[in-house]
Amino acid sequence: MSSLTSYLLVSALLFSIGLAGALTRRNAILVLIGIELMLNAANLNFLAFWRYGPNPAALTGVMFAIFSISIAAAEAAVGLGIILAAHRHFKTTDVNQMNALKG
Amino acid sequence: MTVSFFILAALTIAGTVAAMSLRNLVHCILALTLGFAGLAALYLQLGAQFVGFTQILVYVGAVAILAMFAIMMTQRAGAVAQPASSSSRTRGWITGGMTAGAVFAVLAWAIHASAALPQTLPPQALPSQPDAGVRAIGNALMHGFVLPLEIMGLLLTAALIGAVLVAMQEKQEMP
């Protein structure tokens, strides 16, 4: 088993953990954290393929990871803002009780 | 394939599993910082110093603290999630866990069966440590990746304004 394969396996495991968390947790903040974990798994894949790819001098994987981290940070800020606004309206962060679009 | 890789991978997986399974939300976020720190160490082991330290700054320093603030503002301190009806809760856990397990099985099968991946890489075939220092990354950002960098700045500005607008207190309606 090469190093690339083991990095990819860790990344797949991380993605599955994030998916399981996003599907099973009831708190909206933890659902958002699960989505962040899935994005992190993708970042690990970018870096592993960059490191073990044929042309690591091109730095493409590093650039992808940097931009992906920036997008994830923006997504976390906007997502938590939406959750706070929804909490002010519904008085809960349980996704099962937020079941109406109209206020 | 070293011992440190296994230690760091186990740390990352343990931290994220704890973050997704603990009952107390504050404990979840603390376990999450452990998982993010382990992931940053994995990035460092891959030779991407800048991305590793960015991960520590952005995720351990900003995202986890932001989530902690959100939890503190939406929960009473030390509150645990209210137990729902136990049968629907177990059903939810089983369904979600089985879906995630199926996704992992497909991914692991694809990784092992893929012909594109070198299955047994001899040690001398490993690419030498590439130059991924801050100078090289800065040169790449200022030459080949200028347009994505500018778009990213625009996106972050829009996200900043949008987050403030969304979370701002709604105006009292006029009677």
Tab-separated table of N, CA and C in Angstrom, chain A residues 1-10 12-27 29-30 33-34 36-37 39-40 43-44 47-53 56-57 59-60 62-63 65-67 69-74 76-78 80-82 84-85 87-88 93, chain B residues 1 5 9 13 16-17 20-22 25 32 36 39 42-43 45-46 48 50-51 55 58-59 66-67 70-71 73-75 84 88-89 92-93 96 99-100 103-104 107-108 111-112 117-119 126-127 129-132 136-137 140-141 145 148-149 152 155-156 159 163 166-169:
chain	number	residue	atom	x	y	z
A	1	MET	N	0.848	-1.190	0.000
A	1	MET	CA	0.000	0.000	0.000
A	1	MET	C	0.881	1.237	0.000
A	2	SER	N	0.734	2.030	-1.034
A	2	SER	CA	1.602	3.198	-1.131
A	2	SER	C	1.101	4.303	-0.232
A	3	SER	N	1.923	5.328	-0.087
A	3	SER	CA	1.560	6.430	0.794
A	3	SER	C	0.352	7.169	0.267
A	4	LEU	N	0.299	7.322	-1.075
A	4	LEU	CA	-0.830	8.047	-1.659
A	4	LEU	C	-2.137	7.348	-1.325
A	5	THR	N	-2.119	5.990	-1.415
A	5	THR	CA	-3.337	5.248	-1.122
A	5	THR	C	-3.784	5.461	0.318
A	6	SER	N	-2.808	5.475	1.253
A	6	SER	CA	-3.226	5.626	2.645
A	6	SER	C	-3.752	7.029	2.915
A	7	TYR	N	-3.141	8.042	2.292
A	7	TYR	CA	-3.699	9.390	2.451
A	7	TYR	C	-5.117	9.450	1.897
A	8	LEU	N	-5.343	8.810	0.745
A	8	LEU	CA	-6.682	8.835	0.157
A	8	LEU	C	-7.678	8.106	1.041
A	9	LEU	N	-7.221	7.023	1.704
A	9	LEU	CA	-8.127	6.298	2.595
A	9	LEU	C	-8.493	7.148	3.807
A	10	VAL	N	-7.493	7.844	4.380
A	10	VAL	CA	-7.792	8.740	5.509
A	10	VAL	C	-8.786	9.805	5.081
A	12	ALA	N	-11.002	9.592	2.637
A	12	ALA	CA	-12.333	9.004	2.447
A	12	ALA	C	-13.023	8.784	3.786
A	13	LEU	N	-12.228	8.353	4.794
A	13	LEU	CA	-12.797	8.145	6.130
A	13	LEU	C	-13.291	9.464	6.712
A	14	LEU	N	-12.494	10.529	6.528
A	14	LEU	CA	-12.874	11.853	7.028
A	14	LEU	C	-14.161	12.320	6.365
A	15	PHE	N	-14.253	12.083	5.046
A	15	PHE	CA	-15.472	12.474	4.326
A	15	PHE	C	-16.675	11.721	4.868
A	16	SER	N	-16.512	10.411	5.120
A	16	SER	CA	-17.643	9.624	5.611
A	16	SER	C	-18.071	10.079	7.000
A	17	ILE	N	-17.073	10.430	7.857
A	17	ILE	CA	-17.422	10.912	9.198
A	17	ILE	C	-18.207	12.214	9.094
A	18	GLY	N	-17.742	13.118	8.209
A	18	GLY	CA	-18.457	14.380	8.039
A	18	GLY	C	-19.857	14.154	7.502
A	19	LEU	N	-19.991	13.210	6.561
A	19	LEU	CA	-21.316	12.920	5.989
A	19	LEU	C	-22.237	12.340	7.047
A	20	ALA	N	-21.706	11.411	7.854
A	20	ALA	CA	-22.529	10.814	8.912
A	20	ALA	C	-22.972	11.879	9.906
A	21	GLY	N	-22.051	12.799	10.259
A	21	GLY	CA	-22.413	13.864	11.189
A	21	GLY	C	-23.466	14.781	10.608
A	22	ALA	N	-23.295	15.145	9.332
A	22	ALA	CA	-24.263	16.065	8.709
A	22	ALA	C	-25.619	15.405	8.570
A	23	LEU	N	-25.645	14.062	8.434
A	23	LEU	CA	-26.939	13.401	8.271
A	23	LEU	C	-27.620	13.123	9.601
A	24	THR	N	-26.842	12.861	10.667
A	24	THR	CA	-27.471	12.371	11.886
A	24	THR	C	-27.640	13.435	12.966
A	25	ARG	N	-26.753	14.446	13.003
A	25	ARG	CA	-26.876	15.408	14.111
A	25	ARG	C	-28.102	16.274	13.920
A	26	ARG	N	-28.681	16.711	15.041
A	26	ARG	CA	-29.884	17.528	14.975
A	26	ARG	C	-29.575	19.006	15.129
A	27	ASN	N	-28.408	19.336	15.689
A	27	ASN	CA	-28.068	20.746	15.866
A	27	ASN	C	-27.525	21.309	14.555
A	29	ILE	N	-25.609	23.786	13.945
A	29	ILE	CA	-24.187	24.145	13.963
A	29	ILE	C	-23.338	22.908	13.683
A	30	LEU	N	-23.729	21.758	14.248
A	30	LEU	CA	-22.937	20.551	14.013
A	30	LEU	C	-23.126	20.030	12.594
A	33	ILE	N	-20.628	21.945	10.782
A	33	ILE	CA	-19.289	21.413	11.055
A	33	ILE	C	-19.032	20.145	10.232
A	34	GLY	N	-20.072	19.309	10.061
A	34	GLY	CA	-19.907	18.121	9.232
A	34	GLY	C	-19.574	18.477	7.794
A	36	GLU	N	-18.027	21.178	6.890
A	36	GLU	CA	-16.627	21.629	6.927
A	36	GLU	C	-15.671	20.444	6.886
A	37	LEU	N	-16.021	19.363	7.598
A	37	LEU	CA	-15.148	18.178	7.592
A	37	LEU	C	-15.061	17.586	6.193
A	39	LEU	N	-15.304	19.246	3.395
A	39	LEU	CA	-14.423	20.130	2.620
A	39	LEU	C	-12.961	19.871	2.965
A	40	ASN	N	-12.682	19.592	4.251
A	40	ASN	CA	-11.312	19.314	4.657
A	40	ASN	C	-10.798	18.024	4.038
A	43	ASN	N	-9.623	18.863	0.718
A	43	ASN	CA	-8.323	19.534	0.774
A	43	ASN	C	-7.184	18.535	0.928
A	44	LEU	N	-7.410	17.530	1.788
A	44	LEU	CA	-6.368	16.515	1.982
A	44	LEU	C	-6.109	15.768	0.676
A	47	LEU	N	-3.926	17.951	-1.622
A	47	LEU	CA	-2.515	18.002	-1.252
A	47	LEU	C	-1.820	16.665	-1.498
A	48	ALA	N	-2.555	15.548	-1.253
A	48	ALA	CA	-1.918	14.243	-1.480
A	48	ALA	C	-1.636	14.038	-2.966
A	49	PHE	N	-2.586	14.405	-3.825
A	49	PHE	CA	-2.346	14.246	-5.261
A	49	PHE	C	-1.261	15.192	-5.752
A	50	TRP	N	-1.185	16.388	-5.133
A	50	TRP	CA	-0.105	17.305	-5.520
A	50	TRP	C	1.251	16.725	-5.146
A	51	ARG	N	1.354	16.180	-3.915
A	51	ARG	CA	2.647	15.705	-3.425
A	51	ARG	C	3.135	14.478	-4.187
A	52	TYR	N	2.202	13.569	-4.527
A	52	TYR	CA	2.606	12.333	-5.194
A	52	TYR	C	2.303	12.365	-6.691
A	53	GLY	N	1.901	13.511	-7.204
A	53	GLY	CA	1.609	13.600	-8.623
A	53	GLY	C	2.879	13.715	-9.445
A	56	PRO	N	4.988	18.067	-9.091
A	56	PRO	CA	4.714	18.832	-7.870
A	56	PRO	C	5.260	20.250	-7.908
A	57	ALA	N	6.138	20.559	-8.882
A	57	ALA	CA	6.702	21.905	-8.916
A	57	ALA	C	5.692	22.937	-9.384
A	59	LEU	N	2.742	23.535	-8.203
A	59	LEU	CA	2.042	24.116	-7.049
A	59	LEU	C	0.530	24.217	-7.239
A	60	THR	N	-0.017	23.488	-8.211
A	60	THR	CA	-1.455	23.629	-8.463
A	60	THR	C	-2.286	23.124	-7.284
A	62	VAL	N	-1.481	22.999	-4.145
A	62	VAL	CA	-1.405	23.933	-3.017
A	62	VAL	C	-2.343	25.108	-3.242
A	63	MET	N	-2.367	25.608	-4.491
A	63	MET	CA	-3.258	26.741	-4.793
A	63	MET	C	-4.714	26.342	-4.610
A	65	ALA	N	-5.857	24.084	-2.629
A	65	ALA	CA	-6.146	23.948	-1.197
A	65	ALA	C	-6.320	25.310	-0.551
A	66	ILE	N	-5.475	26.286	-0.925
A	66	ILE	CA	-5.574	27.618	-0.320
A	66	ILE	C	-6.914	28.253	-0.670
A	67	PHE	N	-7.301	28.186	-1.956
A	67	PHE	CA	-8.575	28.792	-2.348
A	67	PHE	C	-9.743	28.059	-1.714
A	69	ILE	N	-9.733	26.557	1.202
A	69	ILE	CA	-9.820	26.954	2.605
A	69	ILE	C	-10.494	28.316	2.725
A	70	SER	N	-10.160	29.244	1.792
A	70	SER	CA	-10.789	30.567	1.839
A	70	SER	C	-12.291	30.458	1.640
A	71	ILE	N	-12.708	29.650	0.651
A	71	ILE	CA	-14.141	29.502	0.388
A	71	ILE	C	-14.829	28.871	1.594
A	72	ALA	N	-14.151	27.885	2.235
A	72	ALA	CA	-14.758	27.239	3.390
A	72	ALA	C	-14.925	28.226	4.541
A	73	ALA	N	-13.952	29.142	4.706
A	73	ALA	CA	-14.075	30.130	5.783
A	73	ALA	C	-15.252	31.059	5.515
A	74	ALA	N	-15.400	31.516	4.253
A	74	ALA	CA	-16.536	32.381	3.927
A	74	ALA	C	-17.850	31.651	4.143
A	76	ALA	N	-18.435	29.194	6.218
A	76	ALA	CA	-18.711	29.019	7.648
A	76	ALA	C	-19.274	30.304	8.238
A	77	ALA	N	-18.713	31.463	7.846
A	77	ALA	CA	-19.194	32.728	8.403
A	77	ALA	C	-20.642	32.973	8.001
A	78	VAL	N	-20.950	32.806	6.704
A	78	VAL	CA	-22.320	33.052	6.250
A	78	VAL	C	-23.278	32.026	6.855
A	80	LEU	N	-23.024	30.362	9.727
A	80	LEU	CA	-23.301	30.631	11.140
A	80	LEU	C	-24.172	31.866	11.291
A	81	GLY	N	-24.009	32.867	10.392
A	81	GLY	CA	-24.899	34.030	10.428
A	81	GLY	C	-26.338	33.622	10.168
A	82	ILE	N	-26.545	32.741	9.184
A	82	ILE	CA	-27.903	32.273	8.880
A	82	ILE	C	-28.477	31.503	10.059
A	84	LEU	N	-27.715	31.887	13.218
A	84	LEU	CA	-28.074	32.832	14.290
A	84	LEU	C	-29.391	33.525	13.964
A	85	ALA	N	-29.568	33.921	12.694
A	85	ALA	CA	-30.825	34.579	12.324
A	85	ALA	C	-32.000	33.620	12.491
A	87	HIS	N	-32.101	31.106	14.531
A	87	HIS	CA	-32.314	30.872	15.956
A	87	HIS	C	-33.105	32.004	16.584
A	88	ARG	N	-32.866	33.243	16.101
A	88	ARG	CA	-33.615	34.370	16.638
A	88	ARG	C	-35.091	34.234	16.298
A	93	THR	N	-32.094	25.642	17.564
A	93	THR	CA	-31.184	25.316	16.476
A	93	THR	C	-31.376	23.875	16.024
B	1	MET	N	5.523	6.094	4.254
B	1	MET	CA	4.705	5.342	5.196
B	1	MET	C	5.441	5.250	6.504
B	5	PHE	N	2.812	9.167	10.451
B	5	PHE	CA	1.581	9.274	9.672
B	5	PHE	C	0.437	8.564	10.370
B	9	ALA	N	-2.880	10.339	11.655
B	9	ALA	CA	-4.155	9.937	11.072
B	9	ALA	C	-5.105	9.464	12.165
B	13	ILE	N	-8.690	11.197	12.965
B	13	ILE	CA	-9.938	10.442	12.883
B	13	ILE	C	-10.622	10.415	14.251
B	16	THR	N	-12.246	13.842	14.965
B	16	THR	CA	-13.456	14.146	14.198
B	16	THR	C	-14.607	13.219	14.596
B	17	VAL	N	-14.291	11.946	14.897
B	17	VAL	CA	-15.367	11.047	15.341
B	17	VAL	C	-15.957	11.555	16.649
B	20	MET	N	-18.225	14.490	16.100
B	20	MET	CA	-19.517	14.207	15.503
B	20	MET	C	-20.394	13.341	16.387
B	21	SER	N	-19.851	12.793	17.498
B	21	SER	CA	-20.661	11.850	18.258
B	21	SER	C	-20.895	12.258	19.705
B	22	LEU	N	-20.146	13.229	20.250
B	22	LEU	CA	-20.343	13.580	21.657
B	22	LEU	C	-21.672	14.298	21.849
B	25	LEU	N	-22.185	19.960	23.323
B	25	LEU	CA	-21.751	20.665	22.120
B	25	LEU	C	-20.383	21.311	22.295
B	32	LEU	N	-13.207	18.868	17.918
B	32	LEU	CA	-13.025	19.294	16.523
B	32	LEU	C	-11.701	20.024	16.332
B	36	PHE	N	-8.806	19.136	13.653
B	36	PHE	CA	-8.255	20.102	12.700
B	36	PHE	C	-6.744	20.241	12.876
B	39	LEU	N	-5.110	17.333	11.286
B	39	LEU	CA	-5.132	17.489	9.832
B	39	LEU	C	-4.045	18.463	9.376
B	42	LEU	N	-0.921	16.679	9.276
B	42	LEU	CA	-0.840	15.837	8.072
B	42	LEU	C	-0.414	16.671	6.872
B	43	TYR	N	-0.949	17.897	6.755
B	43	TYR	CA	-0.536	18.772	5.660
B	43	TYR	C	0.958	19.065	5.759
B	45	GLN	N	3.169	17.194	7.060
B	45	GLN	CA	3.923	16.008	6.677
B	45	GLN	C	3.953	15.817	5.166
B	46	LEU	N	2.929	16.325	4.481
B	46	LEU	CA	2.926	16.249	3.020
B	46	LEU	C	3.857	17.283	2.408
B	48	ALA	N	3.473	20.661	2.689
B	48	ALA	CA	2.799	21.923	2.382
B	48	ALA	C	2.768	22.774	3.644
B	50	PHE	N	2.828	26.083	4.106
B	50	PHE	CA	1.945	27.250	4.127
B	50	PHE	C	0.501	26.826	4.367
B	51	VAL	N	0.076	25.756	3.680
B	51	VAL	CA	-1.304	25.308	3.846
B	51	VAL	C	-1.530	24.788	5.261
B	55	GLN	N	-4.178	26.297	7.735
B	55	GLN	CA	-5.219	25.462	8.353
B	55	GLN	C	-5.333	25.748	9.833
B	58	VAL	N	-6.872	29.363	10.171
B	58	VAL	CA	-8.256	29.546	9.752
B	58	VAL	C	-9.183	28.628	10.534
B	59	TYR	N	-8.818	27.328	10.644
B	59	TYR	CA	-9.773	26.395	11.229
B	59	TYR	C	-9.684	26.379	12.745
B	66	LEU	N	-15.477	30.564	16.048
B	66	LEU	CA	-16.758	31.091	15.558
B	66	LEU	C	-17.893	30.138	15.921
B	67	ALA	N	-17.667	28.827	15.698
B	67	ALA	CA	-18.700	27.847	16.038
B	67	ALA	C	-18.935	27.833	17.550
B	70	ALA	N	-21.087	30.715	18.351
B	70	ALA	CA	-22.469	30.461	17.929
B	70	ALA	C	-23.165	29.541	18.919
B	71	ILE	N	-22.432	28.517	19.406
B	71	ILE	CA	-23.044	27.593	20.367
B	71	ILE	C	-23.326	28.310	21.682
B	73	MET	N	-24.001	31.384	22.055
B	73	MET	CA	-25.105	32.335	21.909
B	73	MET	C	-26.438	31.640	21.735
B	74	THR	N	-26.430	30.372	21.297
B	74	THR	CA	-27.711	29.732	21.049
B	74	THR	C	-28.084	28.720	22.116
B	75	GLN	N	-27.157	28.352	23.003
B	75	GLN	CA	-27.474	27.340	24.014
B	75	GLN	C	-27.258	27.919	25.395
B	84	ALA	N	-34.632	13.250	21.785
B	84	ALA	CA	-35.900	13.096	21.075
B	84	ALA	C	-36.458	11.723	21.418
B	88	SER	N	-37.061	7.053	16.951
B	88	SER	CA	-36.721	7.817	15.749
B	88	SER	C	-35.249	8.205	15.767
B	89	ARG	N	-34.715	8.450	16.978
B	89	ARG	CA	-33.308	8.797	17.088
B	89	ARG	C	-32.425	7.638	16.624
B	92	GLY	N	-32.633	7.273	12.931
B	92	GLY	CA	-31.822	8.277	12.253
B	92	GLY	C	-30.349	7.927	12.262
B	93	TRP	N	-29.849	7.503	13.438
B	93	TRP	CA	-28.435	7.138	13.516
B	93	TRP	C	-28.118	5.979	12.581
B	96	GLY	N	-28.273	7.220	8.829
B	96	GLY	CA	-27.134	8.068	8.503
B	96	GLY	C	-25.828	7.301	8.505
B	99	THR	N	-25.609	5.083	5.427
B	99	THR	CA	-25.310	5.853	4.220
B	99	THR	C	-23.831	6.218	4.167
B	100	ALA	N	-23.308	6.730	5.303
B	100	ALA	CA	-21.900	7.112	5.326
B	100	ALA	C	-21.004	5.894	5.126
B	103	VAL	N	-20.951	5.019	1.485
B	103	VAL	CA	-20.103	5.949	0.731
B	103	VAL	C	-18.634	5.613	0.943
B	104	PHE	N	-18.269	5.306	2.214
B	104	PHE	CA	-16.864	4.967	2.472
B	104	PHE	C	-16.475	3.673	1.767
B	107	LEU	N	-15.855	4.445	-1.852
B	107	LEU	CA	-14.609	5.203	-2.033
B	107	LEU	C	-13.396	4.302	-1.847
B	108	ALA	N	-13.425	3.451	-0.804
B	108	ALA	CA	-12.282	2.583	-0.544
B	108	ALA	C	-12.101	1.575	-1.676
B	111	ILE	N	-10.528	3.421	-4.541
B	111	ILE	CA	-9.108	3.699	-4.330
B	111	ILE	C	-8.291	2.443	-4.578
B	112	HIS	N	-8.807	1.281	-4.086
B	112	HIS	CA	-8.013	0.067	-4.218
B	112	HIS	C	-8.044	-0.501	-5.626
B	117	LEU	N	-3.873	4.827	-10.005
B	117	LEU	CA	-2.988	5.054	-8.863
B	117	LEU	C	-1.852	4.056	-8.884
B	118	PRO	N	-0.646	4.485	-8.630
B	118	PRO	CA	0.468	3.533	-8.502
B	118	PRO	C	0.325	2.745	-7.210
B	119	GLN	N	0.061	1.433	-7.344
B	119	GLN	CA	-0.248	0.647	-6.148
B	119	GLN	C	0.994	0.414	-5.291
B	126	LEU	N	9.585	8.080	-5.370
B	126	LEU	CA	8.892	9.193	-4.725
B	126	LEU	C	9.472	10.502	-5.237
B	127	PRO	N	8.628	11.453	-5.594
B	127	PRO	CA	9.160	12.742	-6.022
B	127	PRO	C	9.887	13.418	-4.870
B	129	GLN	N	11.244	16.332	-2.414
B	129	GLN	CA	10.482	17.362	-1.718
B	129	GLN	C	10.364	18.598	-2.607
B	130	PRO	N	9.158	18.929	-3.063
B	130	PRO	CA	9.033	20.087	-3.949
B	130	PRO	C	9.185	21.384	-3.170
B	131	ASP	N	9.528	22.430	-3.906
B	131	ASP	CA	9.708	23.729	-3.260
B	131	ASP	C	8.345	24.389	-3.116
B	132	ALA	N	7.801	24.321	-1.912
B	132	ALA	CA	6.495	24.927	-1.672
B	132	ALA	C	6.614	25.982	-0.577
B	136	ALA	N	7.758	30.771	-3.184
B	136	ALA	CA	7.221	30.157	-4.406
B	136	ALA	C	5.717	30.356	-4.493
B	137	ILE	N	5.031	30.229	-3.348
B	137	ILE	CA	3.569	30.394	-3.364
B	137	ILE	C	3.207	31.835	-3.696
B	140	ALA	N	3.671	32.352	-7.387
B	140	ALA	CA	2.583	31.743	-8.162
B	140	ALA	C	1.303	32.555	-8.034
B	141	LEU	N	1.032	33.054	-6.819
B	141	LEU	CA	-0.202	33.837	-6.623
B	141	LEU	C	-0.159	35.134	-7.408
B	145	PHE	N	-1.901	33.062	-10.787
B	145	PHE	CA	-3.193	32.948	-10.114
B	145	PHE	C	-3.703	34.308	-9.661
B	148	PRO	N	-7.836	34.434	-9.949
B	148	PRO	CA	-8.512	33.766	-8.826
B	148	PRO	C	-8.313	34.492	-7.504
B	149	LEU	N	-7.124	35.085	-7.302
B	149	LEU	CA	-6.879	35.802	-6.049
B	149	LEU	C	-7.809	36.998	-5.914
B	152	MET	N	-11.251	35.868	-5.235
B	152	MET	CA	-11.371	35.420	-3.846
B	152	MET	C	-11.541	36.612	-2.911
B	155	LEU	N	-15.063	37.683	-3.212
B	155	LEU	CA	-15.955	36.739	-2.534
B	155	LEU	C	-15.915	36.953	-1.027
B	156	LEU	N	-14.701	37.158	-0.471
B	156	LEU	CA	-14.601	37.331	0.980
B	156	LEU	C	-15.284	38.621	1.414
B	159	ALA	N	-18.937	37.943	1.341
B	159	ALA	CA	-19.328	37.080	2.452
B	159	ALA	C	-19.351	37.864	3.756
B	163	ALA	N	-22.742	38.178	5.742
B	163	ALA	CA	-22.885	37.597	7.070
B	163	ALA	C	-23.382	38.644	8.057
B	166	VAL	N	-27.096	39.312	7.304
B	166	VAL	CA	-28.005	38.229	7.673
B	166	VAL	C	-28.166	38.158	9.180
B	167	ALA	N	-27.057	38.328	9.912
B	167	ALA	CA	-27.116	38.155	11.353
B	167	ALA	C	-27.568	39.411	12.078
B	168	MET	N	-27.736	40.537	11.332
B	168	MET	CA	-28.082	41.794	12.002
B	168	MET	C	-29.489	41.704	12.579
B	169	GLN	N	-29.674	42.431	13.673
B	169	GLN	CA	-30.991	42.440	14.318
B	169	GLN	C	-32.011	43.056	13.357
